[in-house]
């Protein structure tokens, strides 16, 4: 089925659904400048949030079957983005983790997606962006409250804030209110978030 962007929703709820369909389709598609596709990005995000995982644990977190997860891992391994290492708790098993190159590739891809969102909101006032963020967060909370999320997938609810790539120092704002990199409280909170996803 092809989604028709020219479709006119008949109700506000239909409008929300249609907007999410349009956004999701585009954010999942590989864009010019992307180094990895959406499925690889999701696998690498899980490893970025959780650290080294057994293949079965990775599959559970992604809510995929073992063979599909194994195929993704093999592909990423061939690209040098993930590696397998012996599981210290079980010599017969192995764990999968991001390589340094994998971390760099994931951060570049995440940064590219954030730049796309920033460009989409170009010309918006700061108040509009803050209102949009507040309503989107409220909406996400509402969806989360009405859907079942497996315990193994709970990491994704808080994972992004902890591992979101930081802009290069030269690109960071000098605005005192927006510069949190040197703020020990903000850094401590980010570190706690990251620790709680492991």
XYZ file of N, CA, C and O in Angstrom:
792
model
N 0.856 -1.197 0.000
C 0.000 0.000 0.000
C 0.887 1.241 0.000
O 1.828 1.337 0.765
N 0.578 2.162 -0.878
C 1.350 3.401 -0.915
C 0.623 4.476 -0.115
O -0.585 4.654 -0.232
N 1.390 5.158 0.717
C 0.806 6.225 1.530
C 0.722 7.473 0.674
O 1.696 7.861 0.039
N -0.428 8.106 0.675
C -0.634 9.276 -0.162
C -0.523 10.537 0.690
O -1.383 10.812 1.515
N 0.545 11.314 0.478
C 0.735 12.537 1.254
C -0.349 13.575 0.971
O -0.537 14.499 1.743
N -1.051 13.425 -0.150
C -2.085 14.403 -0.501
C -3.419 14.091 0.184
O -4.369 14.857 0.066
N -3.480 12.985 0.903
C -4.707 12.607 1.597
C -5.093 13.681 2.607
O -4.250 14.235 3.308
N -6.394 13.985 2.676
C -6.890 14.979 3.625
C -7.599 14.281 4.776
O -8.667 13.689 4.576
N -7.017 14.305 5.977
C -7.667 13.667 7.127
C -9.025 14.293 7.400
O -9.220 15.498 7.202
N -9.941 13.475 7.886
C -11.299 13.946 8.147
C -11.497 14.402 9.590
O -12.448 15.112 9.885
N -10.603 13.977 10.486
C -10.708 14.370 11.897
C -9.301 14.714 12.404
O -8.301 14.302 11.799
N -9.212 15.434 13.530
C -7.886 15.727 14.093
C -7.083 14.463 14.427
O -5.877 14.418 14.228
N -7.763 13.418 14.937
C -7.061 12.174 15.273
C -6.506 11.535 14.005
O -5.369 11.036 13.985
N -7.295 11.549 12.931
C -6.790 11.047 11.645
C -5.591 11.868 11.198
O -4.636 11.335 10.640
N -5.639 13.169 11.460
C -4.527 14.048 11.090
C -3.252 13.677 11.820
O -2.162 13.662 11.234
N -3.384 13.363 13.117
C -2.214 12.940 13.905
C -1.658 11.635 13.350
O -0.446 11.490 13.150
N -2.543 10.665 13.086
C -2.105 9.373 12.550
C -1.408 9.555 11.206
O -0.348 8.972 10.942
N -1.987 10.381 10.357
C -1.416 10.609 9.028
C -0.053 11.291 9.130
O 0.892 10.928 8.415
N 0.064 12.254 10.027
C 1.345 12.946 10.211
C 2.422 11.973 10.681
O 3.558 11.992 10.185
N 2.069 11.077 11.624
C 3.047 10.108 12.106
C 3.455 9.132 11.008
O 4.613 8.715 10.936
N 2.510 8.765 10.156
C 2.830 7.864 9.048
C 3.829 8.527 8.112
O 4.820 7.915 7.696
N 3.585 9.785 7.781
C 4.490 10.508 6.879
C 5.877 10.678 7.495
O 6.900 10.466 6.836
N 5.911 11.050 8.782
C 7.198 11.256 9.457
C 7.959 9.941 9.578
O 9.151 9.853 9.246
N 7.272 8.890 10.048
C 7.925 7.600 10.251
C 8.510 7.045 8.972
O 9.634 6.532 8.961
N 7.761 7.172 7.885
C 8.236 6.643 6.600
C 9.517 7.339 6.179
O 10.464 6.714 5.708
N 9.582 8.641 6.385
C 10.766 9.396 5.960
C 11.954 9.192 6.900
O 13.084 9.110 6.459
N 11.693 9.121 8.213
C 12.797 8.939 9.155
C 13.397 7.539 9.072
O 14.562 7.333 9.395
N 12.585 6.559 8.625
C 13.105 5.202 8.477
C 13.866 5.027 7.165
O 14.693 4.130 7.046
N 13.572 5.874 6.180
C 14.249 5.765 4.889
C 15.681 6.286 5.008
O 15.953 7.212 5.769
N 16.584 5.675 4.258
C 17.971 6.131 4.275
C 18.039 7.448 3.517
O 17.618 7.554 2.374
N 18.549 8.471 4.173
C 18.630 9.803 3.603
C 20.040 10.057 3.059
O 20.995 9.413 3.496
N 20.186 11.001 2.136
C 21.534 11.354 1.673
C 22.405 11.745 2.869
O 21.975 12.502 3.726
N 23.579 11.185 2.939
C 24.473 11.476 4.061
C 24.395 10.450 5.171
O 25.255 10.398 6.043
N 23.335 9.605 5.180
C 23.237 8.546 6.185
C 24.300 7.488 5.918
O 24.526 7.106 4.768
N 24.920 7.020 6.964
C 25.936 5.979 6.819
C 25.368 4.597 7.119
O 25.933 3.593 6.692
N 24.270 4.535 7.856
C 23.637 3.253 8.168
C 22.133 3.385 7.983
O 21.581 4.477 8.077
N 21.468 2.255 7.704
C 20.021 2.322 7.528
C 19.304 2.228 8.877
O 19.934 2.031 9.915
N 17.990 2.355 8.837
C 17.201 2.450 10.066
C 17.335 1.201 10.936
O 17.500 1.304 12.155
N 17.260 0.012 10.332
C 17.327 -1.214 11.132
C 18.676 -1.334 11.825
O 18.748 -1.726 12.995
N 19.757 -0.968 11.134
C 21.086 -0.994 11.746
C 21.165 0.034 12.873
O 21.747 -0.223 13.935
N 20.554 1.199 12.654
C 20.558 2.259 13.661
C 19.896 1.774 14.950
O 20.398 2.023 16.055
N 18.784 1.047 14.821
C 18.057 0.563 15.996
C 18.878 -0.480 16.756
O 18.957 -0.454 17.983
N 19.513 -1.408 16.021
C 20.358 -2.421 16.655
C 21.506 -1.741 17.406
O 21.799 -2.062 18.567
N 22.135 -0.779 16.752
C 23.272 -0.091 17.362
C 22.827 0.772 18.547
O 23.550 0.914 19.529
N 21.618 1.313 18.479
C 21.071 2.092 19.589
C 20.915 1.204 20.821
O 21.263 1.588 21.940
N 20.410 -0.020 20.613
C 20.241 -0.950 21.725
C 21.590 -1.263 22.370
O 21.711 -1.294 23.599
N 22.611 -1.464 21.548
C 23.940 -1.759 22.082
C 24.555 -0.528 22.738
O 25.270 -0.626 23.737
N 24.265 0.651 22.198
C 24.789 1.894 22.771
C 24.190 2.125 24.166
O 24.865 2.577 25.080
N 22.908 1.809 24.314
C 22.235 2.011 25.605
C 22.586 0.940 26.624
O 22.679 1.226 27.816
N 22.743 -0.301 26.158
C 22.876 -1.431 27.076
C 24.284 -1.976 27.224
O 24.532 -2.781 28.113
N 25.200 -1.577 26.364
C 26.528 -2.170 26.402
C 26.513 -3.555 25.772
O 25.571 -3.918 25.059
N 27.544 -4.349 26.035
C 27.660 -5.684 25.447
C 26.500 -6.577 25.890
O 26.142 -6.602 27.060
N 25.908 -7.302 24.925
C 24.768 -8.172 25.204
C 24.946 -9.511 24.514
O 25.522 -9.582 23.422
N 24.412 -10.549 25.128
C 24.292 -11.821 24.414
C 23.311 -11.623 23.269
O 22.398 -10.795 23.363
N 23.459 -12.431 22.239
C 22.571 -12.315 21.084
C 21.110 -12.483 21.497
O 20.236 -11.742 21.031
N 20.835 -13.428 22.392
C 19.449 -13.662 22.828
C 18.897 -12.449 23.578
O 17.719 -12.092 23.424
N 19.740 -11.800 24.391
C 19.298 -10.605 25.119
C 19.064 -9.441 24.159
O 18.114 -8.662 24.327
N 19.939 -9.313 23.167
C 19.769 -8.261 22.164
C 18.465 -8.463 21.404
O 17.686 -7.524 21.206
N 18.196 -9.707 20.999
C 16.952 -10.018 20.281
C 15.734 -9.667 21.137
O 14.748 -9.105 20.638
N 15.797 -9.985 22.437
C 14.675 -9.684 23.336
C 14.447 -8.182 23.431
O 13.308 -7.706 23.414
N 15.526 -7.410 23.526
C 15.387 -5.959 23.636
C 14.844 -5.349 22.348
O 14.137 -4.348 22.375
N 15.189 -5.947 21.225
C 14.708 -5.436 19.941
C 13.333 -5.992 19.582
O 12.719 -5.551 18.618
N 12.867 -6.983 20.360
C 11.609 -7.689 20.074
C 11.647 -8.306 18.678
O 10.702 -8.210 17.897
N 12.785 -8.949 18.368
C 12.975 -9.654 17.105
C 13.338 -11.097 17.399
O 13.788 -11.431 18.488
N 13.171 -11.969 16.398
C 13.603 -13.345 16.601
C 15.118 -13.434 16.462
O 15.772 -12.530 15.922
N 15.680 -14.512 16.975
C 17.135 -14.668 17.021
C 17.766 -14.663 15.627
O 18.843 -14.101 15.437
N 17.104 -15.277 14.642
C 17.702 -15.358 13.301
C 17.786 -13.978 12.649
O 18.789 -13.645 12.007
N 16.747 -13.154 12.822
C 16.769 -11.795 12.261
C 17.849 -10.962 12.950
O 18.618 -10.251 12.293
N 17.929 -11.078 14.272
C 18.943 -10.337 15.014
C 20.343 -10.780 14.597
O 21.234 -9.950 14.401
N 20.523 -12.081 14.430
C 21.823 -12.621 14.026
C 22.220 -12.080 12.654
O 23.381 -11.742 12.416
N 21.253 -11.967 11.771
C 21.517 -11.436 10.422
C 21.966 -9.981 10.508
O 22.926 -9.570 9.837
N 21.303 -9.183 11.334
C 21.693 -7.784 11.524
C 23.117 -7.695 12.094
O 23.931 -6.888 11.639
N 23.389 -8.534 13.096
C 24.702 -8.513 13.740
C 25.794 -8.896 12.745
O 26.850 -8.257 12.695
N 25.544 -9.939 11.941
C 26.530 -10.365 10.938
C 26.855 -9.237 9.974
O 28.013 -8.976 9.645
N 25.791 -8.543 9.529
C 25.973 -7.433 8.588
C 26.804 -6.314 9.210
O 27.721 -5.775 8.579
N 26.498 -5.967 10.452
C 27.231 -4.902 11.142
C 28.665 -5.327 11.451
O 29.587 -4.518 11.426
N 28.832 -6.624 11.712
C 30.170 -7.157 11.991
C 31.055 -7.040 10.744
O 32.223 -6.662 10.838
N 30.481 -7.340 9.594
C 31.231 -7.248 8.336
C 31.663 -5.817 8.044
O 32.683 -5.582 7.406
N 30.891 -4.864 8.535
C 31.224 -3.447 8.342
C 32.191 -2.936 9.413
O 32.611 -1.778 9.373
N 32.505 -3.788 10.390
C 33.413 -3.379 11.457
C 32.765 -2.512 12.516
O 33.448 -1.832 13.285
N 31.415 -2.544 12.589
C 30.694 -1.682 13.530
C 30.374 -2.369 14.848
O 30.127 -1.712 15.855
N 30.325 -3.702 14.838
C 30.156 -4.466 16.075
C 31.183 -5.585 16.096
O 31.747 -5.946 15.063
N 31.429 -6.120 17.286
C 32.329 -7.271 17.416
C 31.732 -8.249 18.415
O 30.933 -7.871 19.279
N 32.132 -9.488 18.302
C 31.731 -10.523 19.252
C 32.895 -10.768 20.205
O 34.049 -10.728 19.792
N 32.568 -10.998 21.451
C 33.595 -11.328 22.428
C 33.060 -12.437 23.325
O 31.840 -12.565 23.492
N 33.941 -13.262 23.894
C 33.474 -14.353 24.768
C 32.691 -13.794 25.951
O 33.036 -12.751 26.497
N 31.642 -14.512 26.325
C 30.859 -14.128 27.504
C 31.616 -14.609 28.744
O 31.849 -15.808 28.893
N 32.001 -13.685 29.619
C 32.771 -14.100 30.801
C 31.990 -15.023 31.735
O 32.574 -15.755 32.520
N 30.649 -15.020 31.623
C 29.822 -15.859 32.490
C 29.550 -17.241 31.909
O 29.044 -18.124 32.598
N 29.837 -17.405 30.597
C 29.549 -18.676 29.925
C 30.489 -18.818 28.736
O 30.309 -18.136 27.707
N 31.463 -19.672 28.864
C 32.469 -19.842 27.812
C 31.910 -20.313 26.489
O 32.551 -20.168 25.443
N 30.692 -20.889 26.502
C 30.096 -21.368 25.239
C 29.372 -20.259 24.494
O 29.041 -20.407 23.329
N 29.109 -19.148 25.159
C 28.336 -18.050 24.562
C 29.248 -16.878 24.224
O 30.420 -16.844 24.614
N 28.692 -15.931 23.473
C 29.433 -14.715 23.166
C 28.528 -13.515 23.365
O 27.305 -13.642 23.438
N 29.141 -12.371 23.474
C 28.399 -11.118 23.596
C 28.712 -10.251 22.388
O 29.770 -10.374 21.773
N 27.787 -9.368 22.072
C 27.945 -8.444 20.942
C 28.084 -7.044 21.509
O 27.346 -6.666 22.431
N 29.011 -6.277 20.975
C 29.175 -4.898 21.427
C 29.622 -4.020 20.267
O 30.142 -4.509 19.259
N 29.404 -2.716 20.413
C 29.840 -1.767 19.403
C 31.354 -1.624 19.436
O 31.966 -1.632 20.504
N 31.950 -1.481 18.261
C 33.358 -1.114 18.183
C 33.444 0.411 18.300
O 32.413 1.104 18.274
N 34.649 0.950 18.409
C 34.809 2.407 18.432
C 34.244 3.011 17.156
O 33.580 4.055 17.176
N 34.477 2.335 16.031
C 33.942 2.811 14.754
C 32.415 2.770 14.775
O 31.748 3.646 14.231
N 31.857 1.734 15.422
C 30.404 1.613 15.525
C 29.799 2.764 16.314
O 28.761 3.318 15.937
N 30.447 3.141 17.415
C 29.971 4.277 18.212
C 29.999 5.550 17.370
O 29.034 6.327 17.351
N 31.084 5.753 16.642
C 31.205 6.951 15.797
C 30.137 6.980 14.721
O 29.515 8.024 14.469
N 29.906 5.818 14.078
C 28.896 5.745 13.016
C 27.499 5.992 13.571
O 26.688 6.691 12.965
N 27.201 5.397 14.755
C 25.879 5.602 15.336
C 25.674 7.075 15.684
O 24.620 7.648 15.417
N 26.688 7.693 16.297
C 26.560 9.097 16.674
C 26.401 9.988 15.446
O 25.625 10.940 15.471
N 27.125 9.675 14.366
C 26.993 10.464 13.132
C 25.582 10.335 12.576
O 24.965 11.323 12.154
N 25.046 9.117 12.592
C 23.689 8.890 12.084
C 22.656 9.594 12.955
O 21.714 10.212 12.452
N 22.823 9.522 14.277
C 21.889 10.180 15.199
C 21.952 11.693 15.029
O 20.921 12.383 15.029
N 23.169 12.209 14.871
C 23.329 13.653 14.665
C 22.628 14.085 13.380
O 21.972 15.124 13.319
N 22.759 13.257 12.342
C 22.126 13.574 11.054
C 20.615 13.639 11.191
O 19.956 14.520 10.637
N 20.041 12.714 11.968
C 18.589 12.732 12.176
C 18.164 13.961 12.978
O 17.128 14.559 12.718
N 18.967 14.350 13.962
C 18.634 15.552 14.736
C 18.735 16.808 13.868
O 17.935 17.735 14.001
N 19.711 16.821 12.968
C 19.834 17.958 12.047
C 18.620 18.032 11.130
O 18.132 19.121 10.817
N 18.127 16.861 10.704
C 16.932 16.823 9.859
C 15.730 17.404 10.599
O 14.977 18.210 10.057
N 15.573 17.022 11.877
C 14.459 17.556 12.669
C 14.619 19.061 12.883
O 13.640 19.812 12.801
N 15.843 19.505 13.135
C 16.089 20.938 13.321
C 15.750 21.709 12.049
O 15.137 22.778 12.105
N 16.148 21.155 10.903
C 15.863 21.816 9.626
C 14.354 21.869 9.375
O 13.830 22.851 8.840
N 13.641 20.805 9.776
C 12.187 20.771 9.586
C 11.488 21.844 10.414
O 10.403 22.306 10.060
N 12.124 22.258 11.527
C 11.527 23.283 12.388
C 12.173 24.650 12.181
O 11.976 25.556 12.983
N 12.905 24.784 11.093
C 13.546 26.068 10.797
C 12.486 27.164 10.664
O 11.447 26.975 10.030
N 12.728 28.278 11.301
C 11.774 29.379 11.248
C 10.768 29.357 12.388
O 10.016 30.307 12.577
N 10.748 28.259 13.142
C 9.857 28.199 14.294
C 10.432 29.068 15.402
O 11.647 29.175 15.555
N 9.549 29.675 16.177
C 10.021 30.438 17.332
C 10.458 29.459 18.421
O 10.043 28.289 18.422
N 11.277 29.928 19.343
C 11.710 29.088 20.461
C 10.497 28.602 21.257
O 10.451 27.464 21.718
N 9.503 29.480 21.374
C 8.276 29.105 22.102
C 7.548 27.979 21.386
O 7.034 27.050 22.016
N 7.497 28.030 20.033
C 6.849 26.968 19.259
C 7.561 25.630 19.473
O 6.926 24.590 19.655
N 8.893 25.661 19.436
C 9.675 24.424 19.609
C 9.428 23.846 21.003
O 9.218 22.639 21.159
N 9.421 24.708 22.016
C 9.198 24.237 23.388
C 7.782 23.681 23.561
O 7.577 22.657 24.221
N 6.812 24.347 22.939
C 5.426 23.863 23.011
C 5.300 22.515 22.316
O 4.663 21.581 22.830
N 5.927 22.386 21.152
C 5.895 21.133 20.398
C 6.537 20.001 21.208
O 5.980 18.907 21.320
N 7.678 20.286 21.813
C 8.365 19.279 22.632
C 7.497 18.860 23.811
O 7.371 17.666 24.126
N 6.868 19.837 24.450
C 6.017 19.539 25.607
C 4.825 18.666 25.199
O 4.504 17.675 25.862
N 4.173 19.017 24.080
C 3.012 18.251 23.629
C 3.403 16.869 23.122
O 2.699 15.875 23.358
N 4.538 16.774 22.430
C 5.000 15.474 21.944
C 5.345 14.553 23.116
O 5.042 13.367 23.090
N 5.984 15.110 24.144
C 6.325 14.314 25.323
C 5.051 13.855 26.022
O 4.932 12.691 26.431
N 4.093 14.758 26.132
C 2.807 14.408 26.760
C 2.106 13.322 25.951
O 1.541 12.367 26.504
N 2.164 13.434 24.624
C 1.556 12.444 23.734
C 2.263 11.090 23.880
O 1.621 10.051 23.994
N 3.614 11.114 23.897
C 4.384 9.873 24.051
C 4.059 9.195 25.376
O 3.918 7.966 25.444
N 3.920 9.994 26.429
C 3.545 9.450 27.735
C 2.163 8.799 27.669
O 1.924 7.740 28.261
N 1.243 9.445 26.949
C -0.106 8.900 26.811
C -0.112 7.586 26.052
O -0.796 6.629 26.445
N 0.659 7.514 24.967
C 0.747 6.273 24.198
C 1.372 5.175 25.055
O 0.889 4.040 25.085
N 2.444 5.514 25.785
C 3.118 4.531 26.634
C 2.187 3.995 27.716
O 2.238 2.814 28.077
N 1.319 4.866 28.230
C 0.406 4.456 29.299
C -0.680 3.511 28.793
O -1.295 2.793 29.576
N -0.950 3.519 27.484
C -2.029 2.702 26.929
C -1.531 1.538 26.088
O -2.313 0.911 25.366
N -0.253 1.267 26.135
C 0.297 0.138 25.384
C 1.180 -0.686 26.304
O 1.742 -0.173 27.262
N 1.271 -1.963 25.993
C 2.111 -2.848 26.789
C 3.510 -2.834 26.210
O 3.704 -3.040 25.014
N 4.486 -2.574 27.057
C 5.881 -2.618 26.641
C 6.553 -3.744 27.409
O 6.526 -3.750 28.638
N 7.148 -4.703 26.699
C 7.838 -5.779 27.419
C 8.915 -5.202 28.328
O 9.542 -4.193 27.998
N 9.120 -5.831 29.473
C 10.136 -5.361 30.416
C 11.487 -5.226 29.740
O 12.244 -4.299 30.008
N 11.777 -6.128 28.799
C 13.079 -6.116 28.132
C 13.261 -4.885 27.253
O 14.377 -4.555 26.869
N 12.170 -4.198 26.904
C 12.265 -3.035 26.030
C 12.209 -1.718 26.793
O 12.225 -0.648 26.197
N 12.144 -1.783 28.118
C 12.006 -0.566 28.926
C 13.195 0.373 28.765
O 13.066 1.580 28.953
N 14.366 -0.165 28.420
C 15.563 0.661 28.245
C 15.339 1.767 27.217
O 15.890 2.852 27.338
N 14.516 1.507 26.202
C 14.343 2.472 25.115
C 13.601 3.720 25.561
O 13.730 4.777 24.961
N 12.801 3.600 26.638
C 12.047 4.758 27.115
C 12.956 5.870 27.612
O 12.650 7.042 27.495
N 14.113 5.512 28.192
C 14.993 6.526 28.747
C 16.372 6.512 28.116
O 17.214 7.324 28.466
N 16.582 5.591 27.185
C 17.911 5.421 26.619
C 18.441 6.602 25.829
O 19.609 6.953 25.933
N 17.599 7.245 25.049
C 18.075 8.288 24.137
C 18.767 9.437 24.857
O 19.857 9.857 24.472
N 18.144 9.950 25.913
C 18.712 11.109 26.611
C 20.103 10.815 27.142
O 20.957 11.696 27.202
N 20.327 9.565 27.512
C 21.613 9.203 28.102
C 22.719 9.058 27.073
O 23.876 9.287 27.387
N 22.368 8.676 25.848
C 23.418 8.393 24.865
C 23.388 9.313 23.653
O 24.155 9.137 22.726
N 22.491 10.304 23.656
C 22.399 11.216 22.518
C 23.755 11.849 22.240
O 24.433 12.286 23.160
N 24.159 11.865 20.978
C 25.471 12.444 20.654
C 25.497 13.933 20.939
O 24.533 14.643 20.694
N 26.576 14.375 21.498
C 26.756 15.799 21.777
C 27.399 16.454 20.567
O 28.284 15.867 19.943
N 26.995 17.695 20.211
C 27.653 18.385 19.109
C 29.125 18.609 19.430
O 29.496 18.666 20.604
N 29.922 18.720 18.395
C 31.343 19.017 18.607
C 31.447 20.336 19.352
O 30.604 21.223 19.203
N 32.503 20.496 20.176
C 32.630 21.675 21.019
C 32.495 22.970 20.226
O 31.877 23.915 20.670
N 33.052 23.015 19.029
C 33.002 24.245 18.231
C 31.584 24.595 17.826
O 31.252 25.737 17.589
N 30.702 23.557 17.745
C 29.326 23.801 17.315
C 28.417 24.146 18.479
O 27.285 24.548 18.299
N 28.894 23.922 19.706
C 28.038 24.158 20.867
C 27.731 25.628 21.042
O 28.553 26.488 20.776
N 26.532 25.876 21.551
C 26.119 27.247 21.813
C 26.927 27.813 22.973
O 27.280 27.122 23.907
N 27.182 29.100 22.916
C 27.867 29.747 24.028
C 26.867 30.350 25.002
O 27.231 30.937 26.003
N 25.591 30.199 24.688
C 24.528 30.695 25.555
C 24.588 29.962 26.892
O 24.515 28.748 26.965
N 24.725 30.704 27.965
C 24.880 30.124 29.302
C 23.732 29.179 29.649
O 23.924 28.146 30.264
N 22.506 29.526 29.217
C 21.354 28.716 29.575
C 21.340 27.384 28.850
O 20.766 26.423 29.326
N 21.950 27.322 27.643
C 21.857 26.092 26.871
C 23.102 25.246 26.977
O 23.123 24.121 26.529
N 24.144 25.763 27.548
C 25.383 24.998 27.642
C 25.388 24.192 28.924
O 25.564 24.726 30.000
N 25.164 22.876 28.794
C 25.099 22.028 29.977
C 26.297 21.120 30.086
O 26.426 20.388 31.059
N 27.185 21.157 29.077
C 28.293 20.216 29.062
C 29.160 20.375 30.297
O 29.655 19.405 30.845
N 29.339 21.614 30.738
C 30.190 21.825 31.897
C 29.426 21.820 33.200
O 29.995 21.988 34.266
N 28.131 21.649 33.140
C 27.296 21.664 34.333
C 27.381 20.298 35.015
O 26.899 19.305 34.491
N 28.005 20.230 36.187
C 28.188 18.919 36.834
C 26.880 18.229 37.181
O 26.785 17.016 37.141
N 25.836 18.992 37.490
C 24.552 18.377 37.827
C 23.956 17.712 36.596
O 23.507 16.567 36.636
N 23.972 18.430 35.448
C 23.444 17.867 34.208
C 24.239 16.641 33.791
O 23.677 15.628 33.377
N 25.573 16.731 33.888
C 26.414 15.599 33.515
C 26.153 14.407 34.430
O 26.059 13.280 33.988
N 25.978 14.672 35.742
C 25.714 13.591 36.695
C 24.383 12.923 36.368
O 24.263 11.704 36.403
N 23.348 13.723 36.035
C 22.044 13.156 35.689
C 22.149 12.295 34.443
O 21.547 11.230 34.365
N 22.904 12.767 33.432
C 23.078 11.987 32.216
C 23.782 10.679 32.521
O 23.397 9.614 32.040
N 24.835 10.727 33.358
C 25.548 9.523 33.727
C 24.642 8.533 34.466
O 24.705 7.342 34.233
N 23.774 9.062 35.353
C 22.842 8.195 36.081
C 21.856 7.542 35.117
O 21.528 6.376 35.246
N 21.349 8.338 34.138
C 20.430 7.776 33.152
C 21.078 6.644 32.384
O 20.472 5.600 32.148
N 22.325 6.851 31.968
C 23.038 5.842 31.200
C 23.240 4.598 32.051
O 23.019 3.488 31.613
N 23.633 4.790 33.309
C 23.879 3.652 34.196
C 22.602 2.851 34.413
O 22.627 1.627 34.470
N 21.451 3.555 34.492
C 20.194 2.861 34.781
C 19.693 2.055 33.601
O 18.788 1.259 33.731
N 20.277 2.274 32.395
C 19.834 1.493 31.231
C 20.627 0.208 31.089
O 20.368 -0.579 30.209
N 21.647 0.019 31.932
C 22.492 -1.171 31.795
C 21.955 -2.313 32.624
O 21.305 -2.137 33.600
